[in-house]
Amino acid sequence: MTNQDTMTYRIGIDIGGTFTDLVAVDDAGTVTFAKTPSTPEDQSIGLLNGLEKLAGMLDLSRADLLAKTERIVHGMTVATNALLERKGAKLALLTTEGHRDVLEMREGLKPDRYNLRLPRQEALVPRHLRLGVKERMRHDGSVEAPLDDASLAAAIETLKAEKVESVAVCYLHSYANDAHERATAEAIRAALPDAYVCVSADVLPQIKEYERVSTTVVNGYVGPALQRYLRRLEARLDEAGYRNATLIVLSHGGVAPISEAIRSAVATVLSGPAGGLAGARHAAELTGVENLIPFDMGGTSSDISLVDSGEIALASDRAIAGERIALPSLDIVTLGAGGGSIARVDGAGLLQVGPHSAGAVPGPVCYGRGGTEPTVTDSNVVLGYLDPSGFLGGADKLDRSGAEAALTRLGETLGVSMVEAAAGVHRVVNTQMAEGIRLATVRRGVDPRRFALFGFGGAAGLHVTGLARMLDLQRVIVPRVASVLSAWGMLTTDLRYETIRTHIGDTEGLQADAVRALFRGMEKEGRDYLSSWFDGAVTTSRSADMRYGEQVYEIDVPLDELDLDAPDVLDRLKAMFEARHEALYTYSLPDRAPVLVNAKVAAIGQLPAPPQEPEAQGGAPADPTGTRPIYLDGWVDAPIYGFDDLTPGQEVSGPAIVEASTTTVLLWAGDVATCTPRRWLDIKVGA
C-alpha cells in the first residue's frame, strides 16, 4: 500500500478555448481530474485556479500538491490563438535580396484555387518589414556572394526604427550552409537584445523556399506571445512551490522543456490536440482496439484523426489559418464545430453552425455570462440532453430559460418551433462533423466502417452515437476520462527531438556510405542533444521524404526497419519507398529510381509511464438515478445513469443518458453500452 505521506503525482494540463482540464495520476494509478473555466486574457490564471481545485479534490493545499508533483506536462493554445486571431508579434523578415515577396506569392496558389472571389490573405509580415540583405548561398552550400555588412547594418537600422518585437531570418539555401543566417542572428541580437530572433536553420533546415520561409515566419509571429506566457507560468509555478520539470506538448506528439518550446514556438501550434491523439494511441493499447477514429469535441472546435493498427500518422503539409507549417505534426483534421459553436441563419435562409464560437467568455447563453446567440450547448439543454442543475457535478447551473429564449428566436427566423430549431442545430453540427470524419479517413483510402469511434472532449458524448449512425460505424468507445482525455494523454508521451537534413539524390546516384553517414550523424546529434540534460533511455526513429523525379510532392517513408549495414542498403531503400507508394496510391514504378529529398530522425527520450489504475471488479448493476424527457425525433422519458455508478459488465440500453460531472453520453434506441473493467463505455451502435 502506498503511504499517503510519500505519495507523488504527475499532472497533465490542457488549456482549451472554454475550459482548462487537469489530470493527476498518483503512484497507485488513481486518476483525479478537474475542469475550470479558461482565462483567455492570461491562460496561466486559469491554470493556477485549476491546480487549486485539483488540490482540494485530493485534500491537499496547492503548495502541498506541487511539492509532491514529479512532472507537469502542459498543452496550450497560446500560439494557436495568436495565429488564428492574427494577434502575433510585430514581425520583420530578413531574406536574400530579391526574395522578399516569396512569402506573399505563396507558390502562386490560393488556399482555394477555384474560388475566384476569395480575397487575398495578408501576409504575416507587411512588405515594408520584409527586408532584402545582400548575400547568396548556392544549393551545394558554397558561397555565391558573401554577407554584405553594409546591407545588414542598414536592415538592422530599419528594425530599430520600426521597433519590431520579433525578427525571422530566412536566406536562400541556408539548409546547405547556415553561416550567413547565424552571423545575421548574432548581429540582430547585439543590436536588439530584447527582440525574439529565429532563423530557418533552426526552425526548418530543409529545401523548398516557401515552406521554409512560411514556417520560420509563423515561428517568429507566435514566438513572443508564447515566450511571455511560458516565462510567466514558470515564475508563477515557482512562486507556488513547484520545483520540478514542466514539459510542453509539441505538435508531433512528443514533449520538450520550456526552453525548446520557446525556441521552436511554431511546433506548439497543435499542442492541445496532440495530447488528445497521444491519449487515443494509449487507449488503443489499453483496450486492444487498434483501429480507432479519435474524435475530440470541445467548446470551440472538434479534432479528428486516425489510429490505424495502433499507429498515428505524421504530416508535414499543415496549413493553419491559411499559413503553411511544414514541421512534422500529427495528422489532425480540425473543424470549427464545438459546444460553443454559434447557430445562425445565413443570407439564403439556411441554418449554419460555426465556425464562430461563443468561447469561454461570454460562452453559450445557458452559461449566464452574457451570451445572447444560440449555440450547440444551448440546443442540447433545450433537447433535454444536459441537466441544467447538474452541470459540472452541480458546481454550476445552466440557464434553461435563456437557452429556450435563444432557440425560440432562431426558430422564428427559420419558421419552425423552438424544439425543431434545437434539433436542427444538433443535426447540422453532426452532419458537419461526419463530413470531417470522412475527410480524415476516405482521403487516405481508409474505410471508416472498420474503425471504432473513440469519443472524448467535454461535448463528444452527446454526438458520438449519432455520428456513428451517419457513418455506419458499429462501435463507439467513451473513456471515463473523456472530458479531460487530452490532459490524461499528455502523461503518456515521451520527449522527442526532431532533426532533418536535405540530401537530394536518386537511389542510383547516391553513395551507400554517404547515406549511412547521414543517418548515423543525425542519430548522434539527437542522442547528444537529449543526453545533455536527460539521463533516461534514448531511442531513435528514422524516416525520409521521397518521391519519383517528376513528382512535385514527397511522401513520408518510415525507415526504422532499414538495415544501414546491409550491402544493398540503397536497393532496400528503393523497395521500402515502392511499398509505401503502393500502399498510398495503389501503384509503383519499379523501373524508376526514387529520389531521397529529406532525411529525418527523431530522438525519443523515454519517460516513465504513469501507473495504470487497477481494473474494477463486477458488482450489482446500478439503478437509474431518475428519468427525464429527451428529444429523439420525439419526446421520450429516458432513464439517467451515473457514469461512475456503473459496474463492470453492466449493460445500458438506449434510449438513455449516462452522465458524470464533466461528461454526458447520449444513447439512442437500439444502442447498448457495456461498462468495461476500466469503467469505460463500449457501445454497440444500433441500426
XYZ file of C-alpha atoms in Angstrom:
687
model
C 0.000 0.000 0.000
C 1.283 3.438 -0.908
C 1.953 5.733 2.032
C -0.142 8.875 1.651
C 2.686 10.999 3.062
C 5.090 9.795 0.364
C 2.568 9.811 -2.490
C 3.756 11.579 -5.622
C 1.808 12.844 -8.622
C 2.135 13.507 -12.328
C -0.122 16.270 -13.648
C -1.320 16.842 -17.200
C -2.836 20.218 -18.094
C -4.693 21.080 -21.296
C -5.921 24.634 -21.841
C -8.774 24.823 -24.313
C -10.883 27.652 -25.621
C -13.589 27.166 -22.988
C -12.196 25.030 -20.162
C -8.826 24.213 -18.652
C -8.522 20.478 -17.915
C -6.248 18.990 -15.281
C -5.466 15.329 -14.542
C -3.400 13.998 -11.642
C -2.188 10.396 -11.551
C -0.714 9.135 -8.279
C 1.658 6.236 -7.566
C -1.250 3.806 -7.288
C -2.586 4.803 -10.711
C -5.596 6.629 -9.293
C -6.798 9.302 -11.693
C -8.246 12.561 -10.356
C -9.385 15.251 -12.741
C -10.828 18.739 -12.640
C -12.143 21.364 -15.061
C -12.095 25.092 -14.583
C -13.016 27.953 -16.946
C -10.168 29.121 -19.170
C -8.958 32.692 -18.798
C -8.119 33.906 -22.331
C -6.636 37.176 -21.096
C -3.924 35.177 -19.253
C -4.132 31.407 -19.511
C -1.822 30.895 -16.524
C -4.531 32.312 -14.224
C -6.967 29.555 -15.180
C -4.167 27.007 -14.846
C -3.360 28.080 -11.278
C -7.077 28.145 -10.441
C -7.330 24.594 -11.761
C -4.404 23.445 -9.629
C -6.154 24.923 -6.592
C -9.323 22.995 -7.426
C -7.410 19.778 -8.133
C -5.545 20.055 -4.845
C -8.824 20.480 -2.970
C -10.182 17.293 -4.526
C -7.095 15.480 -3.178
C -7.461 17.055 0.290
C -4.206 18.936 -0.187
C -3.210 22.560 -0.381
C -1.956 23.724 -3.745
C 1.552 24.128 -2.304
C 1.493 20.571 -0.937
C 0.268 19.158 -4.245
C 3.004 20.939 -6.207
C 5.635 19.824 -3.705
C 4.533 16.209 -4.334
C 4.406 16.585 -8.121
C 7.212 14.957 -10.113
C 6.245 16.243 -13.528
C 3.831 18.673 -15.164
C 3.029 18.132 -18.841
C 1.239 21.042 -20.454
C -0.560 21.649 -23.734
C -1.910 25.055 -24.594
C -3.422 27.220 -27.318
C -1.304 30.365 -26.914
C 0.437 30.007 -30.287
C -2.718 28.710 -31.950
C -4.800 31.656 -30.786
C -2.149 34.200 -31.759
C -2.166 32.774 -35.292
C -5.918 32.293 -35.653
C -6.769 35.720 -34.262
C -3.890 37.498 -36.042
C -2.645 38.819 -32.696
C 1.015 37.858 -33.002
C 4.138 39.977 -32.759
C 5.169 42.959 -34.854
C 7.487 40.929 -37.035
C 10.182 41.643 -39.603
C 11.676 39.214 -42.126
C 15.264 39.368 -43.329
C 15.798 37.368 -46.501
C 18.104 37.181 -49.502
C 17.910 40.312 -51.630
C 15.295 39.866 -54.352
C 13.309 37.238 -52.459
C 11.199 39.271 -50.059
C 7.942 38.562 -51.910
C 8.157 34.762 -51.671
C 6.017 34.942 -48.538
C 3.236 36.754 -50.340
C 3.356 34.884 -53.651
C 2.663 31.609 -51.791
C 3.813 29.426 -54.704
C 1.272 31.240 -56.875
C -1.641 29.356 -55.309
C -4.607 30.437 -53.222
C -5.901 28.229 -50.391
C -8.991 27.606 -52.523
C -7.650 27.947 -56.060
C -11.052 27.710 -57.776
C -12.736 30.372 -55.657
C -12.365 33.464 -57.841
C -13.883 35.722 -55.190
C -11.553 34.621 -52.414
C -9.807 37.760 -51.116
C -6.035 37.731 -50.923
C -4.813 36.888 -47.436
C -2.488 39.467 -45.967
C 0.994 38.182 -45.206
C 2.012 37.973 -41.551
C 4.858 40.384 -42.352
C 3.926 43.622 -44.196
C 6.044 44.325 -47.258
C 7.917 47.286 -45.738
C 9.185 44.967 -42.997
C 10.350 42.286 -45.427
C 13.951 43.380 -45.947
C 16.378 42.047 -48.538
C 20.012 41.561 -47.499
C 22.857 41.180 -49.985
C 24.168 37.612 -49.660
C 23.822 34.363 -51.557
C 24.482 30.686 -50.943
C 24.425 28.071 -53.665
C 22.389 24.890 -53.365
C 25.558 22.927 -52.536
C 26.480 25.227 -49.628
C 29.203 27.175 -51.442
C 29.178 30.967 -51.188
C 27.955 32.800 -54.278
C 28.029 36.233 -52.592
C 29.348 36.922 -49.081
C 27.142 38.514 -46.427
C 27.323 42.275 -47.036
C 27.950 44.098 -43.759
C 26.598 47.416 -45.003
C 23.386 45.834 -46.286
C 22.868 44.003 -42.997
C 23.588 47.158 -40.976
C 21.023 49.106 -42.992
C 18.408 46.406 -42.383
C 19.127 46.431 -38.647
C 18.696 50.223 -38.545
C 15.258 49.754 -40.109
C 14.407 47.158 -37.457
C 15.350 49.640 -34.746
C 13.377 52.473 -36.315
C 10.281 50.291 -36.724
C 10.576 48.998 -33.125
C 9.897 45.421 -34.177
C 9.258 42.823 -31.499
C 10.439 39.798 -33.443
C 12.740 39.036 -36.401
C 12.705 35.968 -38.665
C 15.755 35.254 -40.830
C 15.467 33.023 -43.884
C 18.197 33.117 -46.519
C 18.307 31.187 -49.765
C 19.801 27.663 -49.436
C 20.633 28.095 -45.746
C 19.745 24.430 -45.263
C 23.018 23.677 -47.087
C 25.109 26.338 -45.284
C 23.723 28.361 -42.383
C 26.748 30.595 -41.792
C 25.072 33.762 -43.093
C 21.917 33.184 -41.045
C 23.948 32.600 -37.878
C 26.010 35.751 -38.405
C 22.863 37.760 -39.085
C 21.123 36.492 -35.947
C 24.186 37.349 -33.854
C 24.226 40.908 -35.209
C 20.485 41.365 -34.597
C 20.709 40.106 -31.010
C 23.565 42.505 -30.325
C 21.585 45.455 -31.689
C 18.123 44.448 -30.399
C 18.727 42.405 -27.232
C 15.021 42.287 -26.331
C 13.819 41.027 -29.702
C 12.771 37.442 -30.366
C 15.063 36.181 -33.153
C 14.697 32.934 -35.095
C 16.487 31.542 -38.147
C 15.264 28.966 -40.634
C 18.359 26.837 -39.980
C 16.916 26.160 -36.521
C 13.223 26.087 -37.385
C 13.193 24.070 -40.643
C 16.586 23.336 -42.268
C 15.260 21.771 -45.471
C 14.742 22.513 -49.150
C 11.627 24.296 -50.537
C 11.861 28.008 -50.051
C 8.206 28.895 -49.485
C 7.644 26.184 -46.874
C 10.825 27.194 -45.068
C 10.133 30.929 -45.041
C 6.455 30.463 -44.108
C 7.265 28.135 -41.197
C 10.020 30.438 -39.942
C 7.744 33.488 -40.180
C 4.971 31.736 -38.226
C 7.576 30.842 -35.598
C 8.615 34.480 -35.294
C 4.988 35.648 -35.282
C 3.823 33.463 -32.367
C 7.139 33.179 -30.517
C 6.989 36.329 -28.346
C 3.474 35.569 -27.054
C 4.470 32.007 -26.220
C 7.688 33.161 -24.568
C 5.841 35.674 -22.379
C 3.276 33.080 -21.349
C 5.748 30.326 -20.522
C 8.114 32.618 -18.613
C 5.179 33.988 -16.637
C 3.942 30.453 -15.967
C 7.404 29.360 -14.806
C 7.546 32.246 -12.362
C 4.054 31.611 -11.008
C 4.639 27.882 -10.565
C 7.930 28.624 -8.806
C 6.178 31.113 -6.540
C 3.513 28.482 -5.802
C 6.185 25.992 -4.723
C 6.793 23.813 -7.795
C 10.444 22.899 -8.357
C 10.452 20.099 -10.953
C 10.209 19.895 -14.734
C 7.438 21.466 -16.798
C 7.240 19.829 -20.207
C 5.380 21.262 -23.197
C 3.497 19.119 -25.696
C 4.557 19.771 -29.293
C 2.604 19.233 -32.498
C 4.378 15.942 -33.294
C 3.035 14.388 -30.082
C 6.258 14.448 -28.092
C 7.184 16.796 -25.274
C 10.072 19.201 -24.729
C 11.297 21.510 -21.962
C 10.140 25.112 -21.903
C 13.376 26.405 -23.451
C 12.972 24.159 -26.521
C 9.279 25.079 -26.863
C 10.188 28.789 -26.871
C 12.933 28.236 -29.470
C 10.563 26.342 -31.764
C 7.311 28.114 -30.934
C 5.646 27.078 -34.205
C 5.879 23.457 -33.019
C 3.285 24.205 -30.316
C 0.519 25.277 -32.708
C -1.184 21.855 -32.349
C -0.089 21.344 -28.749
C -3.508 20.589 -27.230
C -4.875 18.277 -29.948
C -1.574 16.363 -29.955
C -2.205 15.405 -26.334
C -5.594 14.013 -27.269
C -4.130 11.865 -30.011
C -1.422 10.613 -27.660
C -4.203 9.610 -25.277
C -6.085 7.864 -28.075
C -2.996 5.857 -29.016
C -2.587 4.843 -25.377
C -6.270 3.890 -25.252
C -5.715 1.634 -28.276
C -3.017 -0.162 -26.290
C -5.200 -0.485 -23.189
C -8.306 -1.729 -24.996
C -6.654 -3.849 -27.668
C -8.734 -1.998 -30.291
C -6.007 -0.959 -32.724
C -8.229 0.830 -35.252
C -9.729 3.973 -33.754
C -11.074 7.259 -35.061
C -10.271 9.709 -32.241
C -12.983 12.376 -32.124
C -12.345 15.260 -29.734
C -15.218 17.715 -29.418
C -14.570 20.622 -27.119
C -16.062 24.037 -26.609
C -14.800 25.755 -29.754
C -13.696 23.065 -32.197
C -13.556 19.364 -32.995
C -10.375 17.464 -33.829
C -10.484 14.257 -35.849
C -7.601 11.886 -36.522
C -6.783 8.238 -37.066
C -5.126 5.422 -35.143
C -4.523 2.683 -37.713
C -3.084 -0.623 -36.477
C -2.063 1.159 -33.279
C -0.047 3.821 -35.121
C -0.712 7.512 -35.649
C 0.273 9.388 -38.791
C 2.505 12.451 -39.088
C 2.079 15.093 -41.782
C 4.395 17.876 -42.960
C 1.972 19.873 -45.093
C -0.199 21.549 -42.481
C -1.977 24.794 -43.284
C -3.352 26.543 -40.213
C -5.208 29.835 -40.536
C -4.029 29.897 -44.139
C -0.331 29.691 -43.202
C 1.889 26.790 -44.270
C 3.660 24.984 -41.433
C 5.989 22.311 -42.795
C 7.145 20.825 -39.491
C 6.225 17.204 -38.757
C 2.955 17.194 -36.838
C 0.234 14.733 -36.009
C -2.228 14.444 -38.881
C -5.346 16.059 -37.414
C -8.413 17.500 -39.142
C -9.812 20.450 -37.174
C -13.359 21.734 -37.623
C -14.934 24.881 -36.232
C -17.648 22.823 -34.533
C -17.859 22.584 -30.748
C -20.241 23.029 -27.876
C -19.873 26.795 -28.101
C -20.360 26.983 -31.881
C -22.930 29.637 -32.741
C -26.014 28.773 -34.786
C -27.308 31.363 -37.243
C -29.367 31.740 -40.399
C -27.380 32.828 -43.454
C -28.477 35.138 -46.263
C -30.054 32.232 -48.147
C -32.225 31.327 -45.150
C -30.186 28.205 -44.329
C -29.188 27.100 -40.835
C -25.431 27.320 -40.254
C -23.491 26.171 -37.176
C -19.984 27.553 -36.546
C -17.201 28.230 -37.175
C -17.697 31.244 -34.889
C -17.825 30.279 -31.229
C -19.046 31.889 -28.045
C -15.838 30.609 -26.408
C -15.313 30.798 -22.661
C -16.463 34.405 -22.409
C -19.322 35.091 -22.804
C -19.963 31.435 -23.638
C -23.294 29.821 -24.537
C -26.447 31.623 -23.442
C -27.159 28.929 -20.840
C -23.903 29.766 -19.025
C -25.442 33.047 -17.916
C -22.309 35.084 -18.655
C -23.802 37.488 -21.140
C -24.026 35.295 -24.228
C -27.006 36.058 -26.476
C -26.539 33.873 -29.577
C -27.738 30.240 -29.568
C -25.047 27.548 -29.539
C -24.798 23.767 -29.776
C -24.736 23.560 -25.974
C -27.923 25.629 -25.748
C -29.644 23.239 -28.158
C -28.531 20.263 -26.053
C -30.091 21.888 -22.982
C -33.376 22.508 -24.804
C -33.439 18.899 -26.074
C -33.025 17.597 -22.530
C -29.604 16.036 -23.059
C -27.921 18.201 -20.417
C -29.169 18.533 -16.849
C -29.254 22.270 -16.025
C -28.914 21.567 -12.306
C -26.102 19.002 -12.584
C -23.618 20.769 -14.867
C -20.020 20.198 -13.723
C -21.346 17.985 -10.935
C -23.720 20.653 -9.713
C -20.942 23.204 -9.239
C -22.526 25.335 -11.936
C -26.132 25.827 -13.016
C -27.315 26.239 -16.560
C -29.936 28.803 -17.532
C -32.518 26.691 -19.368
C -34.908 29.593 -19.869
C -32.143 31.648 -21.504
C -31.319 28.765 -23.865
C -35.016 28.357 -24.726
C -35.363 32.066 -25.486
C -32.315 31.990 -27.787
C -33.555 28.894 -29.672
C -37.049 30.409 -29.897
C -35.590 33.454 -31.671
C -33.655 31.175 -34.026
C -36.804 29.139 -34.698
C -38.806 32.266 -35.515
C -36.205 33.237 -38.115
C -36.373 29.735 -39.621
C -40.152 29.499 -39.313
C -40.059 26.455 -37.003
C -40.660 25.746 -33.322
C -38.041 26.127 -30.602
C -37.557 22.353 -30.325
C -37.317 21.909 -34.092
C -34.677 24.636 -34.195
C -32.696 22.920 -31.425
C -32.955 19.535 -33.165
C -31.841 21.191 -36.393
C -28.750 22.643 -34.728
C -27.869 19.207 -33.329
C -28.384 17.528 -36.709
C -26.429 20.170 -38.686
C -23.392 20.063 -36.417
C -23.421 16.246 -36.549
C -23.528 16.361 -40.339
C -20.546 18.733 -40.440
C -18.526 16.517 -38.121
C -19.440 13.366 -40.057
C -18.044 15.017 -43.192
C -14.873 15.815 -41.247
C -14.502 12.164 -40.277
C -14.940 11.116 -43.903
C -12.258 13.640 -44.844
C -9.875 12.197 -42.239
C -10.392 8.626 -43.409
C -11.527 8.296 -47.002
C -8.868 10.744 -48.271
C -6.280 8.194 -47.057
C -8.059 5.337 -48.755
C -9.355 4.106 -45.389
C -12.847 2.668 -44.953
C -14.141 4.219 -41.691
C -16.525 1.314 -41.162
C -13.720 -0.948 -39.958
C -12.865 1.508 -37.174
C -14.370 2.232 -33.783
C -15.232 5.854 -32.994
C -13.330 6.998 -29.896
C -15.194 9.944 -28.403
C -13.675 12.390 -25.945
C -13.750 16.051 -25.058
C -16.449 17.683 -22.977
C -19.106 17.670 -25.718
C -18.342 14.456 -27.660
C -20.545 12.096 -25.653
C -23.752 13.774 -26.836
C -22.815 13.375 -30.502
C -20.744 10.197 -30.982
C -23.613 7.727 -31.318
C -25.412 9.986 -33.803
C -22.189 10.344 -35.788
C -21.635 6.591 -35.774
C -25.100 6.114 -37.304
C -24.367 8.618 -40.054
C -21.104 6.825 -40.878
C -22.443 3.275 -40.496
C -19.957 2.553 -37.685
C -20.772 -0.328 -35.363
C -18.780 0.587 -32.265
C -18.169 3.633 -30.088
C -15.818 3.833 -27.087
C -16.107 6.603 -24.491
C -13.467 6.593 -21.712
C -14.267 7.623 -18.158
C -11.726 10.438 -18.561
C -13.376 11.567 -21.820
C -13.749 15.208 -20.855
C -10.051 15.523 -19.933
C -8.508 12.895 -22.188
C -6.061 15.317 -23.810
C -4.624 16.179 -20.393
C -4.572 12.464 -19.474
C -2.908 11.557 -22.755
C -0.143 14.101 -22.217
C 1.121 11.987 -19.335
C 1.736 9.067 -21.723
C 4.075 10.998 -24.044
C 7.876 10.904 -24.360
C 10.500 13.533 -25.006
C 11.058 13.988 -28.737
C 13.651 15.947 -30.697
C 13.405 16.092 -34.493
C 16.324 16.558 -36.892
C 16.042 16.931 -40.650
C 18.603 17.228 -43.432
C 18.124 17.812 -47.135
C 20.122 15.288 -49.161
C 18.882 15.237 -52.737
C 19.773 12.329 -54.956
C 18.169 9.289 -56.522
C 18.925 5.767 -55.361
C 21.046 5.096 -58.455
C 23.264 8.131 -57.941
C 23.616 8.100 -54.133
C 26.573 6.553 -52.338
C 25.656 3.953 -49.722
C 28.339 5.172 -47.315
C 27.063 8.739 -47.596
C 23.524 7.637 -46.711
C 24.807 5.618 -43.746
C 26.874 8.566 -42.505
C 23.942 10.957 -42.950
C 21.518 8.968 -40.803
C 24.096 7.991 -38.181
C 25.254 11.582 -37.828
C 21.665 12.725 -37.300
C 21.055 9.953 -34.778
C 24.143 11.031 -32.846
C 23.021 14.662 -32.918
C 19.619 13.747 -31.493
C 21.036 11.451 -28.814
C 23.644 14.019 -27.787
C 21.023 16.768 -27.500
C 18.701 14.755 -25.254
C 21.530 13.214 -23.235
C 22.888 16.683 -22.433
C 20.038 17.211 -19.973
C 18.087 13.911 -19.843
C 19.569 10.820 -18.169
C 16.968 8.261 -19.276
C 16.945 5.837 -22.201
C 17.035 7.398 -25.677
C 15.938 5.671 -28.867
C 15.793 6.946 -32.437
C 13.337 6.631 -35.305
C 14.272 7.150 -38.973
C 12.188 8.226 -41.946
C 12.633 10.031 -45.251
C 10.749 12.300 -47.623
C 10.979 10.644 -51.059
C 9.381 10.954 -54.483
C 9.801 9.987 -58.088
C 11.853 12.524 -60.019
C 8.928 14.000 -61.957
C 6.706 14.377 -58.887
C 6.265 17.645 -57.002
C 5.333 16.332 -53.547
C 7.171 13.829 -51.400
C 5.755 11.035 -49.287
C 6.952 10.059 -45.829
C 8.647 6.644 -45.799
C 9.295 5.012 -42.379
C 12.821 3.570 -42.301
C 13.124 2.019 -38.849
C 13.349 -1.431 -40.474
C 16.111 -0.341 -42.867
C 19.418 -2.104 -42.098
C 22.020 0.579 -42.712
C 24.800 -2.015 -42.641
C 23.284 -4.096 -45.437
C 25.463 -4.058 -48.581
C 22.327 -3.471 -50.672
C 21.027 -0.664 -48.450
C 20.070 1.538 -51.432
C 18.101 -1.286 -53.070
C 16.259 -1.792 -49.794
C 15.583 1.937 -49.533
C 14.085 1.862 -53.030
C 11.933 -1.163 -52.162
C 10.601 0.497 -48.987
C 9.650 3.606 -50.963
C 7.860 1.495 -53.571
C 5.924 -0.390 -50.894
C 4.857 2.886 -49.294
C 3.890 4.404 -52.661
C 1.900 1.277 -53.484
C 0.072 1.458 -50.146
C -0.862 5.110 -50.662
C -1.569 5.244 -54.395
C -2.007 1.551 -55.403
C 0.931 1.619 -57.840
C 4.705 1.940 -58.030
C 7.276 2.254 -60.845
C 9.997 -0.361 -60.306
C 11.940 0.852 -63.340
C 12.308 4.374 -61.876
C 14.872 5.360 -59.261
C 13.161 7.315 -56.448
C 14.699 10.497 -55.051
C 15.715 10.921 -51.420
C 14.870 14.550 -50.614
C 14.935 14.844 -46.815
C 16.369 12.506 -44.213
C 14.588 12.688 -40.848
C 15.496 11.307 -37.438
C 13.533 11.611 -34.199
C 15.395 11.105 -30.923
C 12.978 9.871 -28.269
C 13.658 10.119 -24.553
C 11.529 7.515 -22.825
C 9.747 8.916 -19.782
C 8.340 6.570 -17.125
C 4.737 5.764 -17.989
C 2.161 6.696 -15.341
C 0.874 3.752 -13.299
C -2.375 2.250 -14.545
C -5.476 2.420 -12.416
C -6.471 -1.073 -11.206
C -9.348 -2.628 -13.101
C -12.621 -2.645 -11.189
C -14.454 -5.785 -10.170
C -18.029 -6.565 -11.129
C -20.928 -5.984 -8.765
C -24.643 -5.418 -8.633
C -25.822 -3.346 -11.611
C -26.500 0.275 -10.753
C -30.074 1.512 -10.966
C -31.005 4.686 -12.821
C -30.816 7.831 -10.723
C -34.061 9.022 -12.308
C -35.596 9.874 -15.663
C -36.073 12.992 -17.741
C -37.663 13.766 -21.099
C -35.255 13.950 -24.031
C -35.977 14.662 -27.667
C -35.098 11.901 -30.155
C -37.309 12.677 -33.157
C -39.995 12.968 -30.489
C -40.062 13.228 -26.696
C -39.282 10.121 -24.627
C -38.727 9.592 -20.911
C -35.161 8.303 -20.710
C -33.514 6.682 -17.682
C -30.475 8.551 -16.334
C -27.438 6.564 -15.156
C -24.429 7.812 -13.243
C -21.262 7.083 -15.237
C -19.279 6.456 -12.049
C -22.034 4.217 -10.626
C -21.910 1.620 -13.402
C -20.263 -1.703 -12.585
C -18.042 -3.740 -14.939
C -20.162 -5.883 -17.210
C -23.317 -3.822 -16.716
C -25.255 -3.085 -19.891
C -27.334 0.030 -20.503
C -29.762 0.039 -23.408
C -30.917 3.175 -25.174
C -32.692 5.456 -25.198
C -30.812 6.546 -22.093
C -28.426 9.140 -20.710
C -25.178 8.273 -18.924
C -23.763 11.277 -17.147
C -20.826 12.216 -14.957
C -19.793 15.570 -13.561
C -17.948 16.510 -16.757
C -19.325 14.134 -19.429
C -22.770 13.212 -20.717
C -23.302 10.320 -23.158
C -26.465 10.028 -25.239
C -27.712 6.551 -26.211
C -30.306 6.290 -28.975
C -32.835 3.475 -29.255
C -31.012 0.280 -30.180
C -27.673 1.319 -28.650
C -26.229 -0.957 -25.969
C -23.425 0.369 -23.767
C -21.309 -2.069 -21.751
C -19.224 -0.905 -18.795
C -15.675 -2.286 -19.141
C -13.318 -3.261 -16.280
C -11.750 0.201 -16.659
C -15.273 1.599 -16.300
C -15.265 2.948 -19.829
C -18.286 2.665 -22.095
C -18.046 0.237 -25.022
C -21.136 0.962 -27.114
C -22.664 -1.267 -29.766
C -24.465 1.134 -32.061
C -27.987 0.210 -33.117
C -29.221 0.332 -36.676
